[in-house]
mmCIF file of C-alpha atoms and ligand atoms in Angstrom:
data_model
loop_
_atom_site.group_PDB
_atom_site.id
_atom_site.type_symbol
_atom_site.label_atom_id
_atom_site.label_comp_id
_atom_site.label_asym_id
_atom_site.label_seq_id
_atom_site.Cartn_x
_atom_site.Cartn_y
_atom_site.Cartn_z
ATOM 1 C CA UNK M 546 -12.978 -30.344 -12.609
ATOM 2 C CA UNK M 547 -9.310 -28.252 -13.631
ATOM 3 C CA UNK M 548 -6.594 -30.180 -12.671
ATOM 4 C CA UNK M 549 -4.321 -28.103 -10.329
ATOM 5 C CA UNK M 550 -1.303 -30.268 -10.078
ATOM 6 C CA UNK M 551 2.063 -28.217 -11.478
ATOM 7 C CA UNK M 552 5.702 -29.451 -11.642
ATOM 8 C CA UNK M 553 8.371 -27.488 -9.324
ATOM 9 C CA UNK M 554 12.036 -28.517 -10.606
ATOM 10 C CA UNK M 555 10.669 -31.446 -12.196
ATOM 11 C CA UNK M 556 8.330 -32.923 -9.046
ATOM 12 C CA UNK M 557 5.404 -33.817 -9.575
ATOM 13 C CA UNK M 558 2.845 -31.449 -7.275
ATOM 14 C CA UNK M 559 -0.843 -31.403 -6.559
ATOM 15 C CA UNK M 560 -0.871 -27.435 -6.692
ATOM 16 C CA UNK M 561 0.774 -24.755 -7.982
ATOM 17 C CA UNK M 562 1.102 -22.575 -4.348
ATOM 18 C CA UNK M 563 3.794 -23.821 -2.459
ATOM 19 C CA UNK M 564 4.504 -22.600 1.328
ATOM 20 C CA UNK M 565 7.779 -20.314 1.285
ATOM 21 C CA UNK M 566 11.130 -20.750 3.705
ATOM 22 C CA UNK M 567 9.590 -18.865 7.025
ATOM 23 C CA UNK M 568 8.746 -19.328 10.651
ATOM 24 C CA UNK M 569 5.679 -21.046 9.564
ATOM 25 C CA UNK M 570 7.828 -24.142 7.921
ATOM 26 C CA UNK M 571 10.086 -24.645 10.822
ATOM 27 C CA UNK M 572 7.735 -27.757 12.670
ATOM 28 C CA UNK M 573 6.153 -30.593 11.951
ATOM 29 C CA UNK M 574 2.703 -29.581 13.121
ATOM 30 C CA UNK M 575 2.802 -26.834 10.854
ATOM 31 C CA UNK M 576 3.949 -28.592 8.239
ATOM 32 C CA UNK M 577 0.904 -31.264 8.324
ATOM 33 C CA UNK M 578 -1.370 -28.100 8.600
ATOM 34 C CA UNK M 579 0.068 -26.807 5.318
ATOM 35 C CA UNK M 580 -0.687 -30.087 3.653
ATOM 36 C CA UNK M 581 -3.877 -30.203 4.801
ATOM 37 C CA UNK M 582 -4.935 -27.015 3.758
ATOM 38 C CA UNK M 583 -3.735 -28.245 -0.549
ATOM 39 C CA UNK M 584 -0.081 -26.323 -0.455
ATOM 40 C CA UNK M 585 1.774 -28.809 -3.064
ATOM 41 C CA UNK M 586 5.169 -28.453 -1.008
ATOM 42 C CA UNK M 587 7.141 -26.877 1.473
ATOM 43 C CA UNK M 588 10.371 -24.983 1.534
ATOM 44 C CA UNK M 589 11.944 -25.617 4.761
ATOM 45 C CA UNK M 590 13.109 -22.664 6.925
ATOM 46 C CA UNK M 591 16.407 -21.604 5.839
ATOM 47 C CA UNK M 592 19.390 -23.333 7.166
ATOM 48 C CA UNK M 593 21.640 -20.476 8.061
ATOM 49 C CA UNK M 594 25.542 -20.859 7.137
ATOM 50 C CA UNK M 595 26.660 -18.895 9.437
ATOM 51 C CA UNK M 596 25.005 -20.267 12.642
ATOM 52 C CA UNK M 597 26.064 -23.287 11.768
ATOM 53 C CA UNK M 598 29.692 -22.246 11.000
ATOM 54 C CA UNK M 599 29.778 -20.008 14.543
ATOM 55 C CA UNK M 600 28.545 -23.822 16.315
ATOM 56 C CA UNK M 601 30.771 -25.440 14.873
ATOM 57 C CA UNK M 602 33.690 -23.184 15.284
ATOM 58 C CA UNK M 603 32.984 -22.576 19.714
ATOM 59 C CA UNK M 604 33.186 -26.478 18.943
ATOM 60 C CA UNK M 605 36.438 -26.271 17.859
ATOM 61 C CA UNK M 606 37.699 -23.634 19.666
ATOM 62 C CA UNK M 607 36.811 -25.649 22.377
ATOM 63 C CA UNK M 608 38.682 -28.829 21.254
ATOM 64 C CA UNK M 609 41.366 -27.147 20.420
ATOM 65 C CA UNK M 610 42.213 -23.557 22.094
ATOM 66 C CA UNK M 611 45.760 -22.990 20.503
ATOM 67 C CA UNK M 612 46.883 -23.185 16.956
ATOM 68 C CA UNK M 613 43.398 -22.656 15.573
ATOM 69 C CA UNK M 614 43.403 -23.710 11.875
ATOM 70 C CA UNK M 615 40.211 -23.489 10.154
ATOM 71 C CA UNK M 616 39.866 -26.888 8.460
ATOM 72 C CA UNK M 617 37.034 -27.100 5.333
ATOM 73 C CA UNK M 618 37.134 -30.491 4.645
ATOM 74 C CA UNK M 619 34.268 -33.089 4.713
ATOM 75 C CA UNK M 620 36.117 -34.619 7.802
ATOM 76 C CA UNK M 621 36.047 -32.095 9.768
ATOM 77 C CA UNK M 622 32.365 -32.086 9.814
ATOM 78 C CA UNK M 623 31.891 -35.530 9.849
ATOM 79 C CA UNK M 624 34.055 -35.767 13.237
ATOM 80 C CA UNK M 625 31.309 -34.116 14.792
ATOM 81 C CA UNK M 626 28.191 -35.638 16.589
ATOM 82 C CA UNK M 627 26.247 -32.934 18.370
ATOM 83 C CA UNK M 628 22.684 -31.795 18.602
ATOM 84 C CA UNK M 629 23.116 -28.915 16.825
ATOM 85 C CA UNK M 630 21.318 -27.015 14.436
ATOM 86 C CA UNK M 631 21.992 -28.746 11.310
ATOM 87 C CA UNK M 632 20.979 -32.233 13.126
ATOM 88 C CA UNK M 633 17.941 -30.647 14.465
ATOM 89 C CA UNK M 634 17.204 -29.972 10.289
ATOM 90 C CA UNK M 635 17.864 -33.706 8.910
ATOM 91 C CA UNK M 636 15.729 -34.660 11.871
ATOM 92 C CA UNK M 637 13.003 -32.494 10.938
ATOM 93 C CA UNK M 638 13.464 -33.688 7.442
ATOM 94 C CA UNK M 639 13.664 -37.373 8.338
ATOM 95 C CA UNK M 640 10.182 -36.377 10.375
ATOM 96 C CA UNK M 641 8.751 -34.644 7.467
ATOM 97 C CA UNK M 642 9.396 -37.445 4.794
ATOM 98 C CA UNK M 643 7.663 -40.208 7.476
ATOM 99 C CA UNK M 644 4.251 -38.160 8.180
ATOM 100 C CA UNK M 645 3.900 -35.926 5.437
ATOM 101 C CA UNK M 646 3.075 -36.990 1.774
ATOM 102 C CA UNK M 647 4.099 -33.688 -0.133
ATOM 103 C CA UNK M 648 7.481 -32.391 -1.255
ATOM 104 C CA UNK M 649 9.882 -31.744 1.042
ATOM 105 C CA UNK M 650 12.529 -28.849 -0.351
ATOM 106 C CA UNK M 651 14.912 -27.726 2.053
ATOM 107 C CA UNK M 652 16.322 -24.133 2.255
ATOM 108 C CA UNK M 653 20.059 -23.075 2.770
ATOM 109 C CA UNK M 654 20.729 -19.245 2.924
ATOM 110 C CA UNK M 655 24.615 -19.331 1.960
ATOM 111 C CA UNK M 656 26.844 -16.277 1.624
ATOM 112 C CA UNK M 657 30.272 -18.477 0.813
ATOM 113 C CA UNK M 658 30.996 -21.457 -1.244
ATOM 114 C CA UNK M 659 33.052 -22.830 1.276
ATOM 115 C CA UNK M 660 30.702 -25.015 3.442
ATOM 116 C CA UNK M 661 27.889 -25.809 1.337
ATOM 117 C CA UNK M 662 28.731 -28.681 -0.605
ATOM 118 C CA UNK M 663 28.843 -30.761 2.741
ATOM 119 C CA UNK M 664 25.681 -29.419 4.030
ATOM 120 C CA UNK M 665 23.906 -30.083 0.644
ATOM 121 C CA UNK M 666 25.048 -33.624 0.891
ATOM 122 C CA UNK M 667 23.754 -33.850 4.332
ATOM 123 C CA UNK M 668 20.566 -32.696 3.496
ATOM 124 C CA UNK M 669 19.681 -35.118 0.441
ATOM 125 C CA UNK M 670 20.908 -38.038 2.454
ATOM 126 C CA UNK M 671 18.044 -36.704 5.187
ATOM 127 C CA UNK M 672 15.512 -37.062 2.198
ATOM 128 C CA UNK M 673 15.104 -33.587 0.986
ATOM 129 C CA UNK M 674 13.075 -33.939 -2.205
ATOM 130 C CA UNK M 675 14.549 -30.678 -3.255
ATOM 131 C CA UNK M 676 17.683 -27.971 -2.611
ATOM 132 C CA UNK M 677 16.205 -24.609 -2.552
ATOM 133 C CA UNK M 678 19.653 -21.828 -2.325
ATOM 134 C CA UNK M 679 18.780 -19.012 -0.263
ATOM 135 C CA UNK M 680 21.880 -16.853 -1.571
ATOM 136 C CA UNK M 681 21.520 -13.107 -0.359
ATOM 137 C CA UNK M 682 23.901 -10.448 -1.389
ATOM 138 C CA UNK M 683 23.110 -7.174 -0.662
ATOM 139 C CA UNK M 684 25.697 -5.507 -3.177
ATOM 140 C CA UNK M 685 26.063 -2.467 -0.588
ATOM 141 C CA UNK M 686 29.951 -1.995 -1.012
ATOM 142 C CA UNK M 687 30.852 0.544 -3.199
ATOM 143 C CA UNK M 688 34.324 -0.972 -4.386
ATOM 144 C CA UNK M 689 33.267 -4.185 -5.449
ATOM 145 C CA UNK M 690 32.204 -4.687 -9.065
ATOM 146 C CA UNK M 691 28.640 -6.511 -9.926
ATOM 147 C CA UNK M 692 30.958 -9.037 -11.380
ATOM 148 C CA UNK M 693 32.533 -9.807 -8.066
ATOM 149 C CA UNK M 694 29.218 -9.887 -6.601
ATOM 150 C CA UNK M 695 28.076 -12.177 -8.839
ATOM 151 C CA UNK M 696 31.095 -14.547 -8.446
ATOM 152 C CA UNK M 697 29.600 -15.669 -5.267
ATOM 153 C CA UNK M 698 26.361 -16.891 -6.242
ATOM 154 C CA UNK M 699 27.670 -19.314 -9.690
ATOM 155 C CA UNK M 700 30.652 -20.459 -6.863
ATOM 156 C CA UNK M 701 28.095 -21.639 -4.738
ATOM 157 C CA UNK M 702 25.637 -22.747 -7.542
ATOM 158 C CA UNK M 703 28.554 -24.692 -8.707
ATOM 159 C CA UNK M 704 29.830 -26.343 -5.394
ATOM 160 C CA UNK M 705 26.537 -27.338 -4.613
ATOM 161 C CA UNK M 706 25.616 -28.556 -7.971
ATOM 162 C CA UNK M 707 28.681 -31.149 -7.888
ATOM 163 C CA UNK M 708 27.458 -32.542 -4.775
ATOM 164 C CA UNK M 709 24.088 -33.386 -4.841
ATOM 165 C CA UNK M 710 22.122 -35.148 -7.605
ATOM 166 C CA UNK M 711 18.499 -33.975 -6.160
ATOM 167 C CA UNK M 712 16.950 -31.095 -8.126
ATOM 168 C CA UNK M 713 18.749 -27.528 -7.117
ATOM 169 C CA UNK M 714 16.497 -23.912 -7.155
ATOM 170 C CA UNK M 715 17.826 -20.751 -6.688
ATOM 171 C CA UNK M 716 15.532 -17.773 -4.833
ATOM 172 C CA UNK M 717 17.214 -14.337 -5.894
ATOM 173 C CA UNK M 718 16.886 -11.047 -5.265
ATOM 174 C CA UNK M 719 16.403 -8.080 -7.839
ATOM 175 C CA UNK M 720 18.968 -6.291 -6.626
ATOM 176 C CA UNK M 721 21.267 -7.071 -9.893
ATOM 177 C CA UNK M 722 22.426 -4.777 -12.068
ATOM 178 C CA UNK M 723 21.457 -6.533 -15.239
ATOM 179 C CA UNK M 724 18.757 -8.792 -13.983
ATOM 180 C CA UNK M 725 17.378 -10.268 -17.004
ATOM 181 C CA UNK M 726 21.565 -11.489 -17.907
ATOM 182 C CA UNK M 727 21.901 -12.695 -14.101
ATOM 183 C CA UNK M 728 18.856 -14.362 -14.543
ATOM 184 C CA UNK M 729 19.410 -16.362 -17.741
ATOM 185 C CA UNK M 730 23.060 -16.909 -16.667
ATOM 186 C CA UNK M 731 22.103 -19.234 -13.677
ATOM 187 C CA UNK M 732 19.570 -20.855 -15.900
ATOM 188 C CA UNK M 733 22.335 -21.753 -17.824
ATOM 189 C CA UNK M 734 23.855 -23.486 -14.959
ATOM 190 C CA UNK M 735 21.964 -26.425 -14.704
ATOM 191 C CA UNK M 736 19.498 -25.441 -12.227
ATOM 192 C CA UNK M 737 16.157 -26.416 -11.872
ATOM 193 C CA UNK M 738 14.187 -23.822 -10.587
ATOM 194 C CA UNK M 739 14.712 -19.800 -10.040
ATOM 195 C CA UNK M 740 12.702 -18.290 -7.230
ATOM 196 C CA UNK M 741 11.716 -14.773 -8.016
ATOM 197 C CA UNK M 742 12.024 -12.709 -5.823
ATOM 198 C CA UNK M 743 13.430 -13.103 -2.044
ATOM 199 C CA UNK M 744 12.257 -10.732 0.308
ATOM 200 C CA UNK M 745 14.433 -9.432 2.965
ATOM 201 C CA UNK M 746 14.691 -7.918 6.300
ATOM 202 C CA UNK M 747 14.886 -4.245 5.857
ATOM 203 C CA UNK M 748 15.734 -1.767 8.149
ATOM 204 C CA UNK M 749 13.288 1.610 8.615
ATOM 205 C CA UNK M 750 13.822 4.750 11.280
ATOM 206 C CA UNK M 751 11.815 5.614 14.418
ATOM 207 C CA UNK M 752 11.612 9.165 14.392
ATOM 208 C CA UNK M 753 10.691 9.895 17.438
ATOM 209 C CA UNK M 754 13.463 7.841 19.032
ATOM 210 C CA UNK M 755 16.025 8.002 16.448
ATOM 211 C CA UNK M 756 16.422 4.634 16.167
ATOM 212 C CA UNK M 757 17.051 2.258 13.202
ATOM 213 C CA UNK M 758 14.030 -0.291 13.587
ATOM 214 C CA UNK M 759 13.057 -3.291 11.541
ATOM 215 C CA UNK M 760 10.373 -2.299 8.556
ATOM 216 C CA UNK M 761 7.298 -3.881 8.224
ATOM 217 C CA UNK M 762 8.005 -8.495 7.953
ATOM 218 C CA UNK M 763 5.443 -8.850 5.682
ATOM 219 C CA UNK M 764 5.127 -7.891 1.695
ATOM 220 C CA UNK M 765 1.581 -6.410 0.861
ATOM 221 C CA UNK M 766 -0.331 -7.813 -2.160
ATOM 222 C CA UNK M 767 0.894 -4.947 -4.555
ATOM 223 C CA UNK M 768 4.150 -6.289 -4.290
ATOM 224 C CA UNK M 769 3.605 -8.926 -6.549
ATOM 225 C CA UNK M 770 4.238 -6.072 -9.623
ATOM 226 C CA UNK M 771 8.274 -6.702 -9.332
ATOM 227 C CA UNK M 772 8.113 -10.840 -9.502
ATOM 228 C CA UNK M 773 5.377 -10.142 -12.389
ATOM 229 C CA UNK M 774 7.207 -8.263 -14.755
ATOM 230 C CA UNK M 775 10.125 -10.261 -14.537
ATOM 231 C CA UNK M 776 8.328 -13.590 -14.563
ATOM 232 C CA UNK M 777 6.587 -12.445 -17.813
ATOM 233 C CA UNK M 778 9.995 -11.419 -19.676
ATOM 234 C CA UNK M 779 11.861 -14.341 -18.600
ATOM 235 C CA UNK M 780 9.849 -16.858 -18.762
ATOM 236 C CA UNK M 781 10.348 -18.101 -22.751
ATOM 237 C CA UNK M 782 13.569 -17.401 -22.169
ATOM 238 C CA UNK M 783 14.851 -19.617 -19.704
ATOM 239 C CA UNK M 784 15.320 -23.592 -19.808
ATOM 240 C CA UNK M 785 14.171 -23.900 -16.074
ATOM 241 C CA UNK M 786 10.960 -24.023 -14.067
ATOM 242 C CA UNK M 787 10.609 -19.656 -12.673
ATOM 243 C CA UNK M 788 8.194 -19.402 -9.645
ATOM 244 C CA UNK M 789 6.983 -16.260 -8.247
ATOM 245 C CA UNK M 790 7.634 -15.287 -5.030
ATOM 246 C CA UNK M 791 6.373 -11.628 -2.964
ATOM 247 C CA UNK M 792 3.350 -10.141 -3.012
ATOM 248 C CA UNK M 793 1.522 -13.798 -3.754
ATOM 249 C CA UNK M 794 -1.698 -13.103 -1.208
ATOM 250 C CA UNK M 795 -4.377 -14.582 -3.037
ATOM 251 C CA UNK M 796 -5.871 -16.302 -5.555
ATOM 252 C CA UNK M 797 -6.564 -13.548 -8.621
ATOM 253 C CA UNK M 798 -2.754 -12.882 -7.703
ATOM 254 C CA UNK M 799 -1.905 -16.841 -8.184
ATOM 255 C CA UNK M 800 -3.578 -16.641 -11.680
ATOM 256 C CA UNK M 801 -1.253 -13.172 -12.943
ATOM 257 C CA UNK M 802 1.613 -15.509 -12.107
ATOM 258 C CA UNK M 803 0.771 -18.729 -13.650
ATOM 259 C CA UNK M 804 -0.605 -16.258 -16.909
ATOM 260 C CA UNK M 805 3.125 -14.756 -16.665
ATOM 261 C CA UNK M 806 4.587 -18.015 -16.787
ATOM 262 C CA UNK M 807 5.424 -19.320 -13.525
ATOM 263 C CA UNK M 808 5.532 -22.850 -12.732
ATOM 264 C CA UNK M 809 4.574 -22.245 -9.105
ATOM 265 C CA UNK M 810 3.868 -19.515 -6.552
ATOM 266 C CA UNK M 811 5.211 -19.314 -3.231
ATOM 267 C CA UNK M 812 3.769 -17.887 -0.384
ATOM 268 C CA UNK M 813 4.442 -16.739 3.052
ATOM 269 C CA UNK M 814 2.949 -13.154 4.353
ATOM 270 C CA UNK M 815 -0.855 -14.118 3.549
ATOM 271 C CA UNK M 816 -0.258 -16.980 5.352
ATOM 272 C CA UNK M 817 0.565 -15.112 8.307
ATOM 273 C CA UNK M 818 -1.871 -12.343 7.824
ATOM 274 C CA UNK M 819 -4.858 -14.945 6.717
ATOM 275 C CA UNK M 820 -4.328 -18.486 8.137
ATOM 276 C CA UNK M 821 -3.769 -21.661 6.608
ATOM 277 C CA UNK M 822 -6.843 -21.947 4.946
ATOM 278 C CA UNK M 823 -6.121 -19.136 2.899
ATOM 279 C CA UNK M 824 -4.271 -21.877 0.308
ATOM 280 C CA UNK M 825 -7.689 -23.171 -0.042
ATOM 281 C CA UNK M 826 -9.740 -20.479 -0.840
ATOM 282 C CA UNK M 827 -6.779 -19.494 -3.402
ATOM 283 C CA UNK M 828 -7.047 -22.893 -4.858
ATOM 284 C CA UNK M 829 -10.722 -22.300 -5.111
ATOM 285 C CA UNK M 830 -10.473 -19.172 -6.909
ATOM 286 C CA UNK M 831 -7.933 -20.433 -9.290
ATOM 287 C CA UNK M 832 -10.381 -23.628 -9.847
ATOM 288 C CA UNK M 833 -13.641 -21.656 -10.407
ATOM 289 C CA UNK M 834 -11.968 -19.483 -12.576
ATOM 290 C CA UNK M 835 -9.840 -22.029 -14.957
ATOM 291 C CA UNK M 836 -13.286 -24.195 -15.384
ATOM 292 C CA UNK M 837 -15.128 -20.842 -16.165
ATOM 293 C CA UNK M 838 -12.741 -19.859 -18.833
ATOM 294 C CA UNK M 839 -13.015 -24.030 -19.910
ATOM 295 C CA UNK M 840 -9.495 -24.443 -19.109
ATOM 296 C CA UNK M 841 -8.746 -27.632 -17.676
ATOM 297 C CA UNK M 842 -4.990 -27.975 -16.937
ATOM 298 C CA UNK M 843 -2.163 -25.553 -15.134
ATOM 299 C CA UNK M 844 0.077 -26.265 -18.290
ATOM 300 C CA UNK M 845 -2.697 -24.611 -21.043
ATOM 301 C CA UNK M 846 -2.746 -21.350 -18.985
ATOM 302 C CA UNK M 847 0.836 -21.095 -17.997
ATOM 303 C CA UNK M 848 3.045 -18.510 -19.883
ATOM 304 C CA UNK M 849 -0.064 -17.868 -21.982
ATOM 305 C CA UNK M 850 0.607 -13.973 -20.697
ATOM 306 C CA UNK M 851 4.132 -14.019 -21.003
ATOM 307 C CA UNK M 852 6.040 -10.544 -22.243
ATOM 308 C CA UNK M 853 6.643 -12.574 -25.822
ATOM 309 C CA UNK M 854 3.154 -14.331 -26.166
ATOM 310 C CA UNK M 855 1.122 -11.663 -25.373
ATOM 311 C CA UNK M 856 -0.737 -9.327 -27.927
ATOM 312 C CA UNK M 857 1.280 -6.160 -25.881
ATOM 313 C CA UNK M 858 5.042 -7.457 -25.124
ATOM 314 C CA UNK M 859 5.434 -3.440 -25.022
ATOM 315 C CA UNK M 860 3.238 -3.179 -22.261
ATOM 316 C CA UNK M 861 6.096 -5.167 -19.734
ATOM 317 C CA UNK M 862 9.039 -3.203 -20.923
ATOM 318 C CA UNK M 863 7.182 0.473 -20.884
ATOM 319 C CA UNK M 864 8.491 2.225 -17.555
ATOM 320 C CA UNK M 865 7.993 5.813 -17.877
ATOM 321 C CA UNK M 866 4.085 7.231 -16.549
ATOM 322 C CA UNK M 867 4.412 9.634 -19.925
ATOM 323 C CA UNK M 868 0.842 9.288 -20.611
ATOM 324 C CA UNK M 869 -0.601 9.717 -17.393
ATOM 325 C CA UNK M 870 1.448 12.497 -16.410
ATOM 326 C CA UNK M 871 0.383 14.024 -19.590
ATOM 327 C CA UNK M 872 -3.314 13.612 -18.609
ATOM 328 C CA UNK M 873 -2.601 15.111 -15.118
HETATM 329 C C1 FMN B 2004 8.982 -14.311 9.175
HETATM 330 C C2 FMN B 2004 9.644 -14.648 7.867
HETATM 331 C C3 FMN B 2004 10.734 -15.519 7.847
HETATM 332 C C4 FMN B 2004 11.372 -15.813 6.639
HETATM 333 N N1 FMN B 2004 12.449 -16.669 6.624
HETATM 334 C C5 FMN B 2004 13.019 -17.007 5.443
HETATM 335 C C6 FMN B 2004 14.079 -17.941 5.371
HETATM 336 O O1 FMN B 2004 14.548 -18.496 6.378
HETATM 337 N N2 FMN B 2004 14.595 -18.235 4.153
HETATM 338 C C7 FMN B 2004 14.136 -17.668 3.003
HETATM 339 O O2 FMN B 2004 14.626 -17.996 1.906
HETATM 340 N N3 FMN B 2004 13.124 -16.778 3.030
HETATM 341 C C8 FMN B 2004 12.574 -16.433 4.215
HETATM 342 N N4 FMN B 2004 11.542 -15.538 4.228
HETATM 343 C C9 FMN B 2004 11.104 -14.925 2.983
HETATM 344 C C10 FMN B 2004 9.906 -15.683 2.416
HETATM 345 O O3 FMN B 2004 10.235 -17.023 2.105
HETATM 346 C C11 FMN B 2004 9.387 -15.007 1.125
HETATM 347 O O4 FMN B 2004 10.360 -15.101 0.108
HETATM 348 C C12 FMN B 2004 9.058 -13.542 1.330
HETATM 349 O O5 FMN B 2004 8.363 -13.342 2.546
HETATM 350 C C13 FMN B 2004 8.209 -13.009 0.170
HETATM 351 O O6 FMN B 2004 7.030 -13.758 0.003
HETATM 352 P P1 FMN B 2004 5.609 -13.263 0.589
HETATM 353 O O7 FMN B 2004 5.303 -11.980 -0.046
HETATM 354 O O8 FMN B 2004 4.674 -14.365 0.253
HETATM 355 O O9 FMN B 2004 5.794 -13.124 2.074
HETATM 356 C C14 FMN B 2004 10.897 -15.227 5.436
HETATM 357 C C15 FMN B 2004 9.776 -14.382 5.476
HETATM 358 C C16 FMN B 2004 9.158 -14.096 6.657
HETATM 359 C C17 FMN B 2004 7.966 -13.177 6.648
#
């Protein structure tokens, strides 16, 4: 019988799929169900900076109408004692780390440097297992440079870093201009883990109304060609653990990955689409298929595909159709 278990950021887990930050890791009952059905751990919803900034500033604006300053120290935070929306997440990780027996990685989606080291503290006090950084840019304005952009993400890498001493992952985006550099760069920071790729909220038209409506939630299982490619070229090439994330819906997918050279996969839209117990007949496929090709460990198979192992490293770089267009 293979052996499924994997290591995510240097934790020990029974198997390689792990359920992504979503609606569907937001409870405790859904939580246990995940377990049940073999995910190895969870990524916690993301804990949203700036809802918890707004709370905390109608706090103070309460407290204190006039004069506003806005203070960013750790005492300022700790002064409060309200049920607000970070308490609400170090209860459900104090819940999660009683009744549940798997990893517990919790998720903050940052977009400053400024609050995060206190959260981050918070959160591996609770008993997160795990930091996962949730840092979306969208790099939409013209006059900033990439470099400017970039500044954000190693500030908060950085702040957070100096804070906590549990094991730190980073889910990106692609949208970088030189994304094998970005990548290696925050490998370099003493991360454990980069999450490749975030999928985000996009924004599609009604034509019949006119109106700007939100595009399809879910990825669909071609989109797992993006996190592929990348996984495969970076995946010698980093010091840190790279797991796959979009486009993850089932288990032939789950096998490209770990081939590529991810640690991990993480999944959320097939869980949605398919149920729970889709992690188990993923786990199954990955199973059957490792002890038909008499592998019997995660480790022999992982990165055994990567762009500078494989036979055709060529084949991950090419980018151009050329020989199909000139078949027709
Ligand atoms: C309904 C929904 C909510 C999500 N919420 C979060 C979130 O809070 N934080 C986060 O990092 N990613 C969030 N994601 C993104 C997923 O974690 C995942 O990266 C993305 O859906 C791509 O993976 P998939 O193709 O398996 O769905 C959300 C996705 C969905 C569909």
């Amino acid at each position: 019988m293979p052996d499924l278990s994997t290591s995510y950021m240097g934790i020990k887990l029974k198997s390689p799929i792990i359920a992504s930050s979503s609606g569907l890791t937001n409870s405790l009952q859904d939580i246990i169900e995940l377990e049940k059905n073999g995910v190895g751990a969870i990524i916690l919803k993301s804990l949203f900076e700036e809802e918890i900034v707004t709370e905390m500033e109608h706090e103070l604006h309460k407290m204190h109408s006039e004069n506003y300053l806005y203070p960013e120290t750790m005492e300022f935070y700790e002064g409060y004692d309200v049920e607000d929306t970070l308490t609400s997440y170090l209860r459900l990780i104090d819940e999660c780390k009683k009744q549940v027996n798997i990893p517990i990685i919790a998720s903050i989606n940052c977009i400053s440097s400024h609050n995060w080291p206190y959260f981050a503290k918070s959160l591996e006090e609770a008993g997160a297992d795990g930091l996962e950084l949730n840092i979306s840019i969208l790099p939409s304005d013209p006059e900033a440079s990439s470099l400017e952009n970039e500044k954000v993400l190693f500030d908060i890498i950085k702040a957070v870093k100096s804070e906590v001493s549990i094991p730190v992952a980073v889910k990106i985006s692609s949208y970088f201009s030189n994304l094998a550099g970005i990548i290696s760069q925050i490998s370099r920071t003493g991360v454990d883990g980069i999450v490749m790729f975030n999928r985000f909220y996009s924004p599609d038209i009604d034509i019949d109304t006119f109106d700007v409506i939100p595009a399809p939630i879910y990825s669909s299982p071609d989109d797992y060609i993006l996190p592929l490619r990348w996984i495969s070229i970076m995946s010698e090439r980093v010091g840190c653990d790279l797991i796959a994330s979009t486009g993850v819906h089932d288990g032939k997918t789950l096998i490209k990955m770990i081939l590529a050279g991810a640690t991990a996969v993480q999944v959320a839209s097939t869980l949605y689409k398919n149920g729970y117990a889709q992690v188990q007949l993923m786990l199954n496929e990955l199973k059957n298929w490792m002890a038909n090709k008499d592998f019997s460990n995660i480790e022999q198979i992982k990165g055994m595909l990567s762009q500078s192992r494989s036979v055709n490293p060529a084949g991950y770089l090419r980018i151009q159709f050329m020989k199909h267009f000139a078949q027709k």
